[in-house]
XYZ file of C-alpha atoms in Angstrom:
779
model
C 8.594 14.978 -7.903
C 9.180 11.740 -6.025
C 8.677 8.939 -8.515
C 9.142 6.144 -6.027
C 5.417 5.954 -5.245
C 4.201 6.413 -8.805
C 3.426 3.371 -10.982
C 5.826 2.507 -13.785
C 2.975 1.381 -16.006
C -0.834 1.282 -16.216
C -3.089 -1.393 -17.707
C -6.313 -0.386 -19.473
C -9.106 -2.853 -20.255
C -10.676 -2.285 -23.681
C -14.250 -2.293 -22.384
C -16.032 -1.565 -25.649
C -14.124 -4.325 -27.438
C -14.877 -6.743 -24.613
C -18.617 -6.028 -24.836
C -18.654 -6.409 -28.631
C -16.594 -9.582 -28.492
C -18.624 -11.262 -25.773
C -21.930 -10.373 -27.437
C -20.737 -11.787 -30.727
C -19.463 -14.935 -29.035
C -22.876 -15.505 -27.426
C -24.892 -14.990 -30.617
C -22.511 -16.978 -32.793
C -22.470 -19.836 -30.271
C -26.268 -20.043 -30.318
C -26.203 -20.235 -34.108
C -23.549 -22.972 -34.021
C -25.639 -24.996 -31.541
C -28.618 -24.697 -33.890
C -26.438 -25.776 -36.818
C -25.197 -28.826 -34.911
C -28.766 -29.680 -33.898
C -29.849 -29.557 -37.540
C -27.034 -31.887 -38.609
C -27.610 -34.417 -35.829
C -31.381 -34.400 -36.296
C -31.079 -34.944 -40.025
C -28.953 -38.072 -39.478
C -31.770 -39.623 -37.403
C -34.271 -39.392 -40.233
C -35.224 -42.659 -41.879
C -33.242 -42.844 -45.118
C -33.108 -45.428 -47.861
C -29.896 -47.397 -48.461
C -29.528 -45.670 -51.812
C -29.075 -42.372 -49.932
C -25.810 -43.502 -48.353
C -23.634 -41.244 -50.590
C -25.700 -38.263 -49.502
C -25.481 -39.234 -45.853
C -21.728 -39.813 -46.078
C -21.181 -36.469 -47.812
C -23.189 -34.674 -45.154
C -21.213 -36.501 -42.470
C -17.902 -35.288 -43.943
C -19.193 -31.731 -44.139
C -20.502 -31.959 -40.579
C -17.093 -33.173 -39.378
C -15.507 -30.128 -40.990
C -18.075 -27.882 -39.339
C -17.358 -29.406 -35.924
C -13.587 -28.937 -36.265
C -14.062 -25.371 -37.460
C -16.450 -24.640 -34.577
C -14.084 -26.182 -32.025
C -11.092 -24.100 -33.107
C -13.293 -20.992 -33.280
C -14.532 -21.645 -29.748
C -10.988 -21.912 -28.390
C -10.086 -18.639 -30.103
C -12.799 -16.720 -28.285
C -10.580 -16.673 -25.180
C -8.441 -14.011 -26.884
C -11.411 -11.725 -27.124
C -12.642 -12.038 -23.556
C -10.567 -9.263 -21.943
C -8.214 -7.374 -24.276
C -6.007 -4.727 -22.668
C -3.445 -2.113 -23.650
C -0.726 -0.578 -21.487
C 0.850 2.798 -20.808
C 4.451 3.022 -19.596
C 6.409 5.752 -17.792
C 10.158 5.255 -18.450
C 10.917 8.650 -16.892
C 10.004 7.165 -13.499
C 12.712 4.503 -13.644
C 15.580 4.648 -11.134
C 18.986 6.105 -12.033
C 21.288 4.229 -14.418
C 23.385 2.924 -11.560
C 20.355 1.088 -10.160
C 19.209 -0.495 -13.429
C 19.799 -4.259 -13.824
C 22.093 -5.665 -16.504
C 20.773 -7.050 -19.804
C 22.199 -9.729 -22.113
C 21.194 -9.531 -25.776
C 21.050 -12.820 -27.711
C 21.080 -12.488 -31.521
C 20.731 -15.720 -33.505
C 21.996 -16.405 -37.017
C 22.349 -19.729 -38.803
C 23.095 -19.438 -42.513
C 24.916 -16.475 -44.138
C 23.794 -17.628 -47.581
C 20.174 -16.944 -46.583
C 20.778 -14.262 -43.951
C 22.855 -11.448 -45.512
C 25.920 -10.715 -43.389
C 25.512 -6.950 -43.667
C 21.930 -7.180 -42.413
C 23.036 -9.309 -39.458
C 25.784 -6.803 -38.598
C 23.283 -3.936 -38.687
C 21.233 -5.782 -36.098
C 24.333 -6.285 -33.952
C 25.291 -2.603 -34.221
C 21.756 -1.478 -33.326
C 21.916 -3.637 -30.181
C 25.318 -2.239 -29.212
C 23.884 1.269 -29.584
C 20.883 0.750 -27.279
C 20.211 3.626 -24.896
C 21.221 1.720 -21.785
C 24.210 1.935 -19.430
C 27.013 0.346 -21.506
C 28.549 -1.412 -18.510
C 25.207 -3.230 -18.062
C 24.689 -4.231 -21.679
C 26.181 -7.397 -23.192
C 25.582 -8.478 -26.790
C 26.014 -12.110 -27.892
C 25.860 -13.209 -31.518
C 25.082 -16.928 -31.649
C 26.355 -18.161 -35.011
C 24.868 -21.601 -35.511
C 26.482 -21.864 -38.917
C 30.000 -21.646 -37.478
C 31.014 -19.490 -40.440
C 34.289 -17.521 -40.403
C 32.669 -14.814 -42.545
C 30.310 -13.943 -39.681
C 33.148 -13.724 -37.141
C 35.316 -11.487 -39.340
C 32.364 -9.248 -40.210
C 31.568 -8.963 -36.513
C 35.040 -7.581 -35.828
C 34.482 -4.961 -38.522
C 31.110 -4.086 -36.999
C 32.757 -3.593 -33.606
C 35.364 -1.207 -35.061
C 32.754 0.886 -36.832
C 30.388 0.946 -33.848
C 33.073 1.849 -31.316
C 34.922 4.352 -33.438
C 32.055 6.213 -35.062
C 28.471 5.020 -34.823
C 27.878 4.764 -31.060
C 29.622 8.107 -30.250
C 27.591 9.781 -33.019
C 24.271 8.365 -31.740
C 25.014 9.359 -28.157
C 26.186 12.846 -29.048
C 23.107 13.769 -31.079
C 20.409 11.560 -29.553
C 19.811 9.577 -32.735
C 16.665 7.458 -32.442
C 17.145 5.169 -35.444
C 20.264 3.308 -34.362
C 20.449 0.810 -37.179
C 22.887 2.564 -39.555
C 21.387 1.141 -42.747
C 17.882 2.255 -41.770
C 19.168 5.634 -40.560
C 20.942 6.545 -43.781
C 18.049 5.287 -45.904
C 15.661 7.399 -43.807
C 13.121 4.568 -43.442
C 11.926 5.742 -40.032
C 12.027 9.472 -39.338
C 15.394 10.234 -37.827
C 14.241 13.085 -35.571
C 17.749 14.282 -34.749
C 18.018 16.714 -31.893
C 20.396 18.890 -33.902
C 20.687 20.014 -37.485
C 23.560 22.492 -37.320
C 26.670 22.542 -39.475
C 28.665 20.546 -36.926
C 26.023 17.828 -36.905
C 25.893 17.692 -40.709
C 29.658 17.432 -40.914
C 29.723 14.591 -38.396
C 26.850 12.880 -40.161
C 28.666 12.946 -43.500
C 31.817 11.627 -41.842
C 29.953 8.732 -40.208
C 28.141 7.990 -43.461
C 31.468 7.768 -45.261
C 32.822 5.416 -42.589
C 29.683 3.319 -42.874
C 30.176 2.974 -46.630
C 33.750 1.868 -45.959
C 32.453 -0.639 -43.406
C 29.984 -2.029 -45.944
C 32.739 -2.407 -48.502
C 34.936 -4.309 -46.062
C 32.083 -6.670 -45.183
C 31.373 -7.299 -48.854
C 35.066 -8.035 -49.484
C 35.051 -10.530 -46.619
C 32.127 -12.344 -48.241
C 33.694 -12.228 -51.701
C 37.077 -13.478 -50.532
C 35.688 -16.301 -48.414
C 33.820 -19.477 -49.159
C 30.498 -19.401 -47.351
C 30.093 -22.811 -45.759
C 27.482 -23.604 -43.126
C 29.523 -25.916 -40.929
C 27.611 -28.736 -39.233
C 30.744 -30.342 -37.803
C 32.927 -28.006 -35.749
C 34.243 -27.321 -32.278
C 32.973 -24.548 -30.045
C 34.217 -20.997 -30.481
C 33.617 -18.285 -27.887
C 35.347 -14.982 -28.510
C 35.104 -11.531 -26.993
C 35.248 -8.916 -29.737
C 37.300 -6.102 -28.253
C 39.896 -4.952 -30.768
C 41.592 -1.917 -29.249
C 43.828 -1.252 -32.249
C 41.542 0.943 -34.289
C 43.850 2.802 -36.631
C 41.359 5.329 -37.863
C 39.847 6.118 -34.495
C 40.991 9.021 -32.387
C 42.067 8.702 -28.784
C 38.742 10.206 -27.786
C 36.899 7.496 -29.709
C 38.944 4.821 -27.955
C 37.811 6.152 -24.602
C 34.153 5.638 -25.512
C 32.619 3.184 -23.093
C 31.068 0.268 -24.945
C 28.921 -2.777 -24.172
C 30.512 -6.211 -24.223
C 30.314 -7.980 -27.600
C 30.756 -11.757 -27.757
C 30.787 -14.219 -30.655
C 29.467 -17.699 -29.760
C 29.387 -20.757 -31.983
C 28.525 -23.921 -30.096
C 29.991 -27.267 -30.985
C 27.998 -29.247 -33.547
C 28.426 -32.832 -34.701
C 26.380 -34.631 -37.379
C 25.824 -37.613 -35.104
C 24.311 -35.579 -32.255
C 21.085 -33.535 -32.131
C 21.619 -29.803 -31.890
C 17.980 -28.692 -31.439
C 18.142 -25.712 -33.806
C 17.433 -22.257 -32.362
C 16.564 -23.533 -28.879
C 20.026 -25.068 -28.634
C 21.677 -21.934 -29.991
C 20.236 -19.784 -27.186
C 23.082 -20.762 -24.873
C 22.270 -19.649 -21.325
C 25.292 -21.223 -19.709
C 28.007 -19.433 -21.695
C 26.391 -16.050 -21.031
C 26.087 -16.937 -17.341
C 29.864 -17.361 -17.145
C 30.617 -14.090 -18.910
C 27.962 -11.578 -17.832
C 25.154 -13.460 -16.040
C 22.679 -10.613 -16.500
C 19.307 -11.125 -14.785
C 17.421 -10.197 -17.975
C 17.857 -11.369 -21.566
C 16.707 -9.803 -24.835
C 16.287 -12.303 -27.699
C 16.435 -11.047 -31.300
C 16.406 -12.642 -34.726
C 19.320 -11.588 -36.892
C 17.083 -9.494 -39.170
C 15.145 -7.767 -36.358
C 17.106 -4.606 -35.570
C 16.541 -2.310 -32.598
C 14.440 0.542 -33.945
C 13.829 2.289 -30.614
C 16.966 2.589 -28.442
C 14.818 2.861 -25.302
C 13.211 -0.583 -25.571
C 15.191 -1.923 -22.582
C 13.989 0.958 -20.424
C 10.425 0.344 -21.611
C 10.708 -3.309 -20.614
C 12.051 -2.302 -17.196
C 8.801 -0.410 -16.570
C 7.269 -3.861 -16.131
C 10.216 -5.916 -14.910
C 10.975 -3.461 -12.090
C 7.374 -2.731 -11.118
C 7.055 -4.172 -7.576
C 3.369 -4.988 -8.110
C 3.995 -7.488 -10.906
C 7.749 -8.078 -10.967
C 7.888 -11.154 -8.655
C 5.646 -13.192 -10.978
C 6.592 -11.561 -14.299
C 8.577 -13.887 -16.557
C 8.979 -11.815 -19.731
C 7.895 -8.747 -21.674
C 6.923 -9.391 -25.297
C 7.103 -6.694 -27.995
C 5.291 -7.125 -31.328
C 7.109 -8.110 -34.478
C 6.877 -5.254 -36.950
C 8.460 -4.884 -40.360
C 9.926 -2.071 -42.408
C 9.170 -3.511 -45.848
C 5.381 -4.003 -45.672
C 3.596 -2.820 -48.812
C 0.269 -0.995 -48.863
C -1.543 -4.082 -50.102
C 0.415 -6.626 -47.993
C -0.906 -9.445 -50.139
C 0.640 -12.142 -47.882
C -0.551 -10.635 -44.581
C 3.126 -10.464 -43.621
C 2.426 -7.974 -40.831
C 0.449 -10.655 -38.901
C -2.222 -8.162 -37.907
C -4.391 -10.783 -36.206
C -1.566 -12.058 -34.002
C -0.247 -8.706 -32.806
C -3.486 -6.703 -32.707
C -5.977 -9.290 -31.466
C -4.306 -12.417 -30.122
C -1.546 -10.788 -28.044
C -3.716 -7.990 -26.643
C -6.299 -10.591 -25.664
C -3.791 -12.853 -23.919
C -2.324 -9.805 -22.174
C -5.647 -9.483 -20.359
C -5.293 -13.043 -19.051
C -1.877 -14.389 -17.969
C 0.002 -12.718 -20.787
C 1.075 -13.416 -24.373
C 3.123 -16.364 -25.577
C 6.840 -16.112 -26.277
C 7.066 -14.970 -29.880
C 10.534 -15.970 -31.031
C 12.065 -12.500 -31.087
C 11.717 -9.105 -29.442
C 11.186 -10.201 -25.841
C 12.959 -9.412 -22.564
C 12.932 -12.512 -20.383
C 13.990 -13.091 -16.785
C 16.947 -15.472 -16.520
C 15.550 -16.918 -13.310
C 12.345 -17.874 -15.127
C 14.328 -19.822 -17.731
C 16.016 -21.845 -15.012
C 12.479 -22.984 -14.186
C 13.209 -24.565 -10.806
C 13.892 -22.873 -7.466
C 17.649 -22.670 -6.946
C 17.726 -21.478 -3.353
C 18.595 -23.903 -0.563
C 18.998 -26.789 -3.008
C 21.731 -29.371 -2.708
C 24.611 -28.871 -5.155
C 24.396 -32.458 -6.409
C 20.713 -32.007 -7.149
C 21.478 -28.828 -9.090
C 24.053 -30.702 -11.141
C 21.384 -33.201 -12.139
C 19.484 -30.390 -13.800
C 22.217 -28.023 -14.940
C 25.213 -30.233 -15.654
C 28.491 -30.830 -13.766
C 30.088 -27.403 -14.231
C 30.949 -26.001 -10.795
C 31.455 -22.507 -12.232
C 27.991 -22.543 -13.772
C 26.432 -23.711 -10.491
C 28.182 -20.840 -8.729
C 26.485 -18.389 -11.110
C 23.188 -19.028 -9.315
C 24.480 -17.192 -6.260
C 23.270 -13.657 -5.697
C 26.758 -12.283 -5.153
C 28.397 -14.168 -8.007
C 30.445 -11.890 -10.266
C 31.477 -13.238 -13.648
C 35.056 -12.830 -14.731
C 35.846 -9.493 -16.308
C 36.333 -9.917 -20.053
C 35.560 -6.318 -20.928
C 39.185 -5.397 -21.429
C 40.566 -8.743 -22.589
C 41.957 -9.134 -26.093
C 39.991 -10.890 -28.840
C 41.079 -14.456 -28.017
C 39.381 -17.722 -27.131
C 37.915 -17.620 -23.648
C 38.746 -19.783 -20.677
C 38.388 -23.554 -20.853
C 35.299 -23.582 -18.666
C 33.348 -21.351 -21.051
C 34.547 -23.363 -24.029
C 33.434 -26.517 -22.274
C 29.957 -25.118 -21.709
C 29.645 -24.186 -25.381
C 30.782 -27.679 -26.334
C 28.637 -29.593 -23.876
C 25.513 -27.728 -24.975
C 25.247 -30.188 -27.857
C 24.499 -33.074 -25.504
C 23.455 -31.156 -22.409
C 19.891 -32.433 -22.421
C 20.439 -36.026 -23.497
C 23.294 -36.813 -21.110
C 22.848 -34.512 -18.135
C 19.123 -34.130 -17.633
C 16.772 -36.931 -16.617
C 13.782 -34.741 -17.458
C 14.582 -32.652 -20.540
C 11.704 -30.222 -20.058
C 12.915 -28.361 -17.014
C 15.531 -25.805 -18.018
C 15.999 -23.017 -20.545
C 14.536 -22.852 -24.037
C 12.896 -26.224 -24.570
C 13.887 -28.605 -27.329
C 10.907 -30.840 -28.091
C 9.501 -28.673 -30.878
C 10.907 -26.444 -33.628
C 8.402 -23.918 -32.227
C 10.682 -23.540 -29.202
C 9.234 -20.135 -28.331
C 5.644 -21.398 -28.041
C 6.727 -24.548 -26.184
C 8.946 -22.653 -23.728
C 6.196 -20.131 -22.999
C 3.718 -22.927 -22.329
C 5.780 -25.317 -20.193
C 8.480 -23.210 -18.561
C 6.580 -19.943 -18.194
C 2.812 -19.912 -17.849
C 2.468 -23.486 -16.573
C 5.095 -22.707 -13.926
C 3.111 -19.728 -12.638
C 5.012 -16.976 -14.461
C 3.077 -14.212 -16.185
C 3.931 -12.043 -19.154
C 2.926 -8.650 -20.530
C 2.599 -7.210 -24.007
C 4.225 -3.858 -24.763
C 3.180 -2.246 -28.057
C 4.596 1.303 -28.126
C 3.778 3.832 -30.836
C 7.317 3.725 -32.191
C 8.145 0.084 -33.001
C 10.825 -1.187 -30.643
C 12.151 -3.607 -33.261
C 11.812 -3.767 -37.025
C 12.536 -6.702 -39.288
C 12.223 -7.777 -42.898
C 8.948 -9.545 -43.679
C 8.707 -12.393 -46.154
C 7.645 -10.958 -49.519
C 7.147 -14.023 -51.706
C 4.764 -16.953 -51.521
C 7.451 -19.621 -51.254
C 9.042 -18.162 -48.114
C 5.638 -17.453 -46.582
C 4.539 -21.061 -47.010
C 7.884 -22.592 -45.984
C 7.924 -20.458 -42.838
C 4.313 -21.289 -41.993
C 4.907 -25.004 -42.615
C 7.694 -24.948 -40.019
C 5.480 -23.124 -37.507
C 2.549 -25.472 -38.159
C 4.743 -28.513 -37.643
C 6.089 -27.171 -34.347
C 2.665 -26.241 -32.993
C 1.013 -29.533 -33.903
C 3.999 -31.424 -32.513
C 3.292 -29.887 -29.103
C -0.452 -30.444 -29.487
C 0.071 -34.161 -30.110
C 2.562 -34.613 -27.271
C 1.995 -35.159 -23.561
C 2.256 -31.370 -23.262
C -0.950 -30.814 -25.223
C -2.259 -27.545 -23.713
C -5.787 -28.885 -23.325
C -4.467 -31.770 -21.197
C -1.293 -30.388 -19.617
C -2.558 -26.863 -18.997
C -5.890 -26.947 -17.078
C -4.303 -27.696 -13.680
C -1.514 -25.183 -14.199
C -3.170 -22.245 -16.006
C -6.526 -20.510 -16.100
C -9.169 -21.992 -18.373
C -9.025 -19.051 -20.783
C -5.222 -19.151 -21.003
C -5.436 -22.883 -21.684
C -7.893 -22.209 -24.503
C -5.510 -19.662 -26.035
C -2.621 -22.119 -26.079
C -4.957 -24.846 -27.334
C -6.173 -22.716 -30.241
C -2.588 -22.123 -31.323
C -1.653 -25.802 -31.022
C -4.585 -26.923 -33.178
C -4.817 -23.897 -35.460
C -3.092 -25.817 -38.302
C -5.945 -28.339 -38.225
C -7.934 -25.767 -40.164
C -6.671 -27.727 -43.172
C -9.294 -30.419 -42.488
C -12.448 -28.249 -42.785
C -10.918 -26.152 -45.572
C -10.166 -29.171 -47.736
C -13.608 -30.534 -46.918
C -15.483 -27.315 -47.763
C -13.483 -26.831 -50.967
C -14.224 -30.297 -52.401
C -17.229 -32.196 -50.962
C -20.030 -29.598 -51.468
C -18.680 -28.902 -54.956
C -18.664 -32.560 -55.912
C -22.189 -32.929 -54.594
C -23.245 -29.786 -56.466
C -22.197 -31.299 -59.780
C -24.165 -34.458 -58.979
C -27.326 -32.761 -57.710
C -26.874 -33.701 -54.057
C -27.813 -31.062 -51.470
C -25.704 -30.980 -48.311
C -27.157 -27.711 -46.974
C -30.740 -26.538 -46.331
C -32.587 -24.923 -49.207
C -33.042 -21.178 -49.249
C -35.870 -19.324 -47.525
C -37.670 -18.456 -50.748
C -38.530 -22.083 -51.474
C -42.023 -23.341 -50.690
C -43.286 -26.866 -51.335
C -45.379 -29.626 -49.799
C -43.651 -31.317 -46.881
C -43.191 -35.086 -47.280
C -42.780 -36.767 -43.918
C -42.447 -40.472 -43.150
C -45.418 -41.630 -41.058
C -47.875 -38.946 -42.295
C -50.606 -39.223 -44.918
C -49.696 -37.107 -47.944
C -53.277 -37.404 -49.221
C -54.752 -35.783 -46.091
C -54.158 -32.041 -46.211
C -55.363 -31.638 -42.606
C -52.981 -34.259 -41.167
C -50.506 -32.916 -38.715
C -46.796 -33.727 -39.261
C -44.949 -34.887 -36.171
C -42.202 -36.964 -37.761
C -40.030 -34.634 -39.767
C -37.246 -34.870 -37.240
C -35.792 -31.567 -38.325
C -38.148 -28.996 -36.966
C -41.454 -28.200 -35.253
C -44.777 -29.717 -36.315
C -46.192 -28.494 -39.622
C -49.372 -28.896 -41.674
C -49.562 -30.237 -45.176
C -50.072 -27.612 -47.758
C -48.067 -24.839 -49.398
C -45.799 -24.069 -46.432
C -42.224 -23.054 -45.881
C -40.177 -26.186 -45.140
C -38.795 -26.394 -41.620
C -35.246 -26.674 -42.917
C -35.576 -23.192 -44.401
C -35.119 -21.820 -40.910
C -31.804 -23.613 -40.833
C -30.829 -21.951 -44.084
C -30.995 -18.739 -42.082
C -28.821 -20.349 -39.395
C -26.143 -21.343 -41.914
C -26.312 -17.900 -43.475
C -26.006 -16.227 -40.098
C -22.954 -18.319 -39.161
C -21.161 -17.301 -42.356
C -22.149 -13.631 -42.229
C -21.447 -13.423 -38.494
C -17.907 -14.757 -38.819
C -17.097 -12.555 -41.807
C -18.631 -9.451 -40.212
C -16.608 -9.977 -37.044
C -13.434 -10.358 -39.067
C -14.201 -7.157 -40.982
C -14.916 -5.310 -37.725
C -11.583 -6.410 -36.241
C -9.671 -5.472 -39.384
C -11.212 -2.003 -39.620
C -10.910 -1.293 -35.878
C -7.181 -2.134 -35.917
C -6.311 0.153 -38.816
C -6.873 -2.204 -41.737
C -9.067 -1.862 -44.822
C -11.447 -4.013 -46.815
C -8.475 -4.947 -48.989
C -6.739 -6.170 -45.833
C -9.761 -8.335 -45.037
C -9.695 -9.910 -48.502
C -5.954 -10.546 -48.319
C -6.205 -12.089 -44.846
C -9.065 -14.358 -45.930
C -7.157 -15.376 -49.046
C -3.835 -16.121 -47.356
C -5.628 -18.004 -44.549
C -7.257 -20.247 -47.134
C -3.981 -20.687 -49.026
C -2.063 -21.582 -45.865
C -4.783 -23.921 -44.635
C -4.785 -26.108 -47.744
C -0.982 -26.148 -48.127
C 1.429 -25.418 -45.276
C -1.020 -26.294 -42.480
C -1.625 -29.625 -44.201
C 2.050 -30.380 -44.743
C 3.068 -29.057 -41.335
C 0.498 -31.254 -39.588
C 1.584 -34.314 -41.564
C 5.217 -33.524 -40.769
C 4.439 -33.330 -37.044
C 2.476 -36.593 -37.131
C 5.328 -38.365 -38.919
C 7.822 -37.063 -36.364
C 5.637 -38.237 -33.501
C 5.455 -41.687 -35.120
C 9.233 -41.739 -35.554
C 8.977 -41.806 -39.342
C 11.209 -38.764 -39.854
C 13.581 -36.494 -37.981
C 13.005 -32.872 -37.090
C 14.439 -30.323 -39.494
C 14.698 -26.568 -39.590
C 14.905 -24.559 -42.800
C 15.768 -20.871 -42.234
C 13.670 -18.375 -44.144
C 15.543 -16.831 -47.046
C 16.157 -13.169 -46.185
C 18.013 -12.300 -49.396
C 15.853 -9.793 -51.260
C 15.016 -10.544 -54.899
C 14.279 -7.468 -57.006
C 11.553 -9.101 -59.123
C 9.852 -10.670 -56.136
C 9.923 -7.355 -54.273
C 8.437 -5.594 -57.302
C 5.561 -8.066 -57.515
C 4.929 -7.741 -53.784
C 4.768 -3.961 -53.979
C 2.310 -4.289 -56.890
C 0.085 -6.566 -54.792
C 0.599 -9.591 -57.040
C 1.278 -13.051 -55.664
C 4.576 -14.555 -56.779
C 3.844 -18.188 -57.632
C 7.507 -19.208 -57.935
C 7.361 -22.058 -55.445
C 7.501 -25.835 -55.429
C 4.845 -27.828 -57.227
C 4.039 -29.489 -53.887
C 2.919 -26.134 -52.475
C 1.436 -24.743 -55.670
C -0.553 -27.684 -57.064
C -3.170 -27.840 -54.242
C -4.074 -24.171 -54.819
C -4.547 -24.685 -58.551
C -6.432 -27.979 -58.166
C -8.935 -26.581 -55.674
C -9.475 -23.446 -57.753
C -10.187 -25.543 -60.870
C -12.590 -27.804 -58.943
C -14.547 -24.797 -57.698
C -14.661 -23.080 -61.106
C -16.000 -26.254 -62.728
C -18.468 -26.801 -59.871
C -19.749 -23.244 -59.996
C -20.293 -23.279 -63.750
C -21.717 -26.798 -63.717
C -23.906 -26.129 -60.693
C -25.424 -22.958 -62.094
C -26.052 -24.672 -65.435
C -27.691 -27.651 -63.738
C -29.869 -25.392 -61.578
C -31.055 -23.450 -64.619
C -31.934 -26.655 -66.462
C -33.661 -28.437 -63.557
C -35.102 -25.357 -61.896
C -33.806 -26.460 -58.485
C -31.558 -23.534 -57.745
C -32.931 -23.169 -54.210
C -31.714 -26.662 -53.203
C -28.146 -25.812 -54.179
C -27.975 -22.135 -53.312
C -25.440 -22.464 -50.462
C -23.221 -24.807 -52.476
C -23.277 -22.464 -55.473
C -22.467 -19.513 -53.228
C -19.638 -21.439 -51.510
C -18.044 -22.260 -54.858
C -18.396 -18.641 -55.961
C -16.780 -17.410 -52.731
C -13.801 -19.741 -53.131
C -13.414 -18.809 -56.800
C -13.485 -15.121 -55.872
C -10.827 -15.610 -53.221
C -8.845 -17.715 -55.680
C -8.920 -15.118 -58.443
C -5.130 -14.517 -58.222
C -4.665 -18.223 -59.021
C -6.882 -17.904 -62.109
C -4.991 -14.760 -63.089
C -1.670 -16.546 -62.606
C -2.791 -19.438 -64.797
C -4.339 -17.487 -67.676
C -3.620 -13.748 -67.700
C -0.147 -13.160 -66.313
C 3.026 -13.431 -68.388
C 5.648 -12.345 -65.832
C 8.076 -14.614 -63.958
C 5.668 -14.919 -61.040
C 2.924 -16.622 -63.078
C 1.861 -20.217 -62.554
C 3.911 -22.476 -64.868
C 1.819 -24.080 -67.650
C 3.086 -27.514 -66.591
C 1.517 -27.042 -63.141
C -1.748 -25.884 -64.710
C -1.925 -28.918 -67.009
C -1.121 -31.338 -64.192
C -3.710 -29.686 -61.944
C -6.398 -29.909 -64.634
C -5.745 -33.646 -65.001
C -5.858 -34.256 -61.245
C -9.049 -32.173 -60.916
C -10.805 -34.087 -63.698
C -9.792 -37.438 -62.180
C -11.091 -36.323 -58.764
C -14.416 -35.099 -60.146
C -14.879 -38.237 -62.272
C -14.118 -40.661 -59.460
C -16.244 -38.640 -57.064
C -19.198 -38.762 -59.433
C -18.863 -42.525 -59.779
C -18.879 -42.960 -55.996
C -21.830 -40.634 -55.421
C -23.927 -42.308 -58.126
C -23.345 -45.892 -57.030
């Protein structure tokens, strides 16, 4: 059959989801408008000066409600037109016609990123099912550590001599050797005969030897993350493999290159964005497409490049397509997933929704991006001197923009330092932006924010007219190791929050920079992400103000619908039962007598808003393969992140914008701890983290426990339970979600419990807050 006229992929709109989402958005918006009307109307009532504490408390709560409503409104853009896609790799052209691909793998700190794990990622990339002469793998070692370079040479020997020939001969699908021999993802070998089993045992033995050599390298070397070193660029192509046969030596292999850019303490190096060195790769391979991977995200499906080409080579979308994003999936997710480490919302709702607009954001790892899109500016018919203003003074690099440019052949060179020009490019990367570029937001992976992926997708992709697509195949294309302890989860999220808010507070704020360059819905999506960390404001408000008012008998929400009493209204005669009331200011006219208060209707509004949001969340969780336990865990971790890492990340971004501190990047610790893993598999939160991250959780839990008990007691004594029903329920909801904190303080005895010192300190802070709050409210 002639495949030239058949599409390489199909896009399917999720019509039922769109209808459900839009209907919910409409109903929920009406309820929010009614809620806002109630709040505004209540502020215009005539109040006595002595009611100022009540008014101020309601104003704080209303501010939290507005922020929450605003972020929710922006997030509805994701749900407007979700899509999913079907691909047809069998319709791709022959291997000879496929474009070349460069693979960028980033590592920074071997003390936190196990060398063996990094090498498994490198080997899985080398073994991709793609023409080897069109595949080039670069390991960017931002730590400049000799251990990584030596281990990389060992990985090359094992891959060339044994692993790659074995995978090609038997069609192995799991091409990460560690995952293959552990059997984490069904191997599905095409053969199971005696010859295959013999070869498998031989390769397994060689892999064990490889692991031993890597471990010896680590043991015999001092692991130092070097922040002051010259550039090193080295092609790994050791042809003297003693144990390999002549047949193994003839195996055609992709190019493997070690890159460590120059770093100096006195000069900014811009973290991961600076490590993704486009110019060095342009001199060596200059492939039109680039795959970016984190060092712990191995290639789980060897056909991922071919899957990406179903979009990148599709003539209908290829001219405007900037990148193809795959989801981040993880091999160590437990059944309970107490930290929501699988990011279900992001990869099942957010990305599918953006795919129906102009496409998903760049997500740090697992994406195939067009090199031309990263250059950002048209490079045809442009004066050479003008190009040098944007790309630096390297003539060789400028030549790489030409269609017929062929990089120098390093495939068969020995493992030595490359030519001076390539070394120069690796060195000059450290000051490329500050000295060469007048406008440092034009080229490559952008440096302004530690969330370089989000920032690059916004400014250099979607705002420049490029589109993206989301590819979520049944077999995960890439698998990584998820964070499995609270400390790493919060540290990682703090870094992300800081990067997102930093963009939101800059001149590239999506809601200001985006409207003229993107669609309104795409702008809303980027805006929701930029201001998502600001959830800390309403969460802190809802977890403290209503509770403080509850203890002091101050109602900040309407009373429940079961309450009936005489309506007192300024300007009406309370002695005249037939007098009409026109001055309540919070509802329609009413008659004196035993009637339901107008505000009771607004109790139903508040109740609807809460139940509507929670029901929608439950529906999304269940429809994307989750459970009620998943819903609870997602609610809990969202609340935990909002009051901790979103708070600290936002403050960090504000301080950086004010010039009060410098940007910093702390890699997530990927070294597995046995006890932490055990607790994660049991579904228990490991509270071994800093007091700065832990104390807010304990303090807020204590405040809500005290408020709930005190509020219920007060209501029983005074008989005014209806006035405080919402506040009592809110405290109960927070206490329920915070049960693991209570368990960690009182019931648990393992290493992951909350230290008694933190509990005592939190009790003192909580009592001081409640005491001072009561004094203020009773002035």
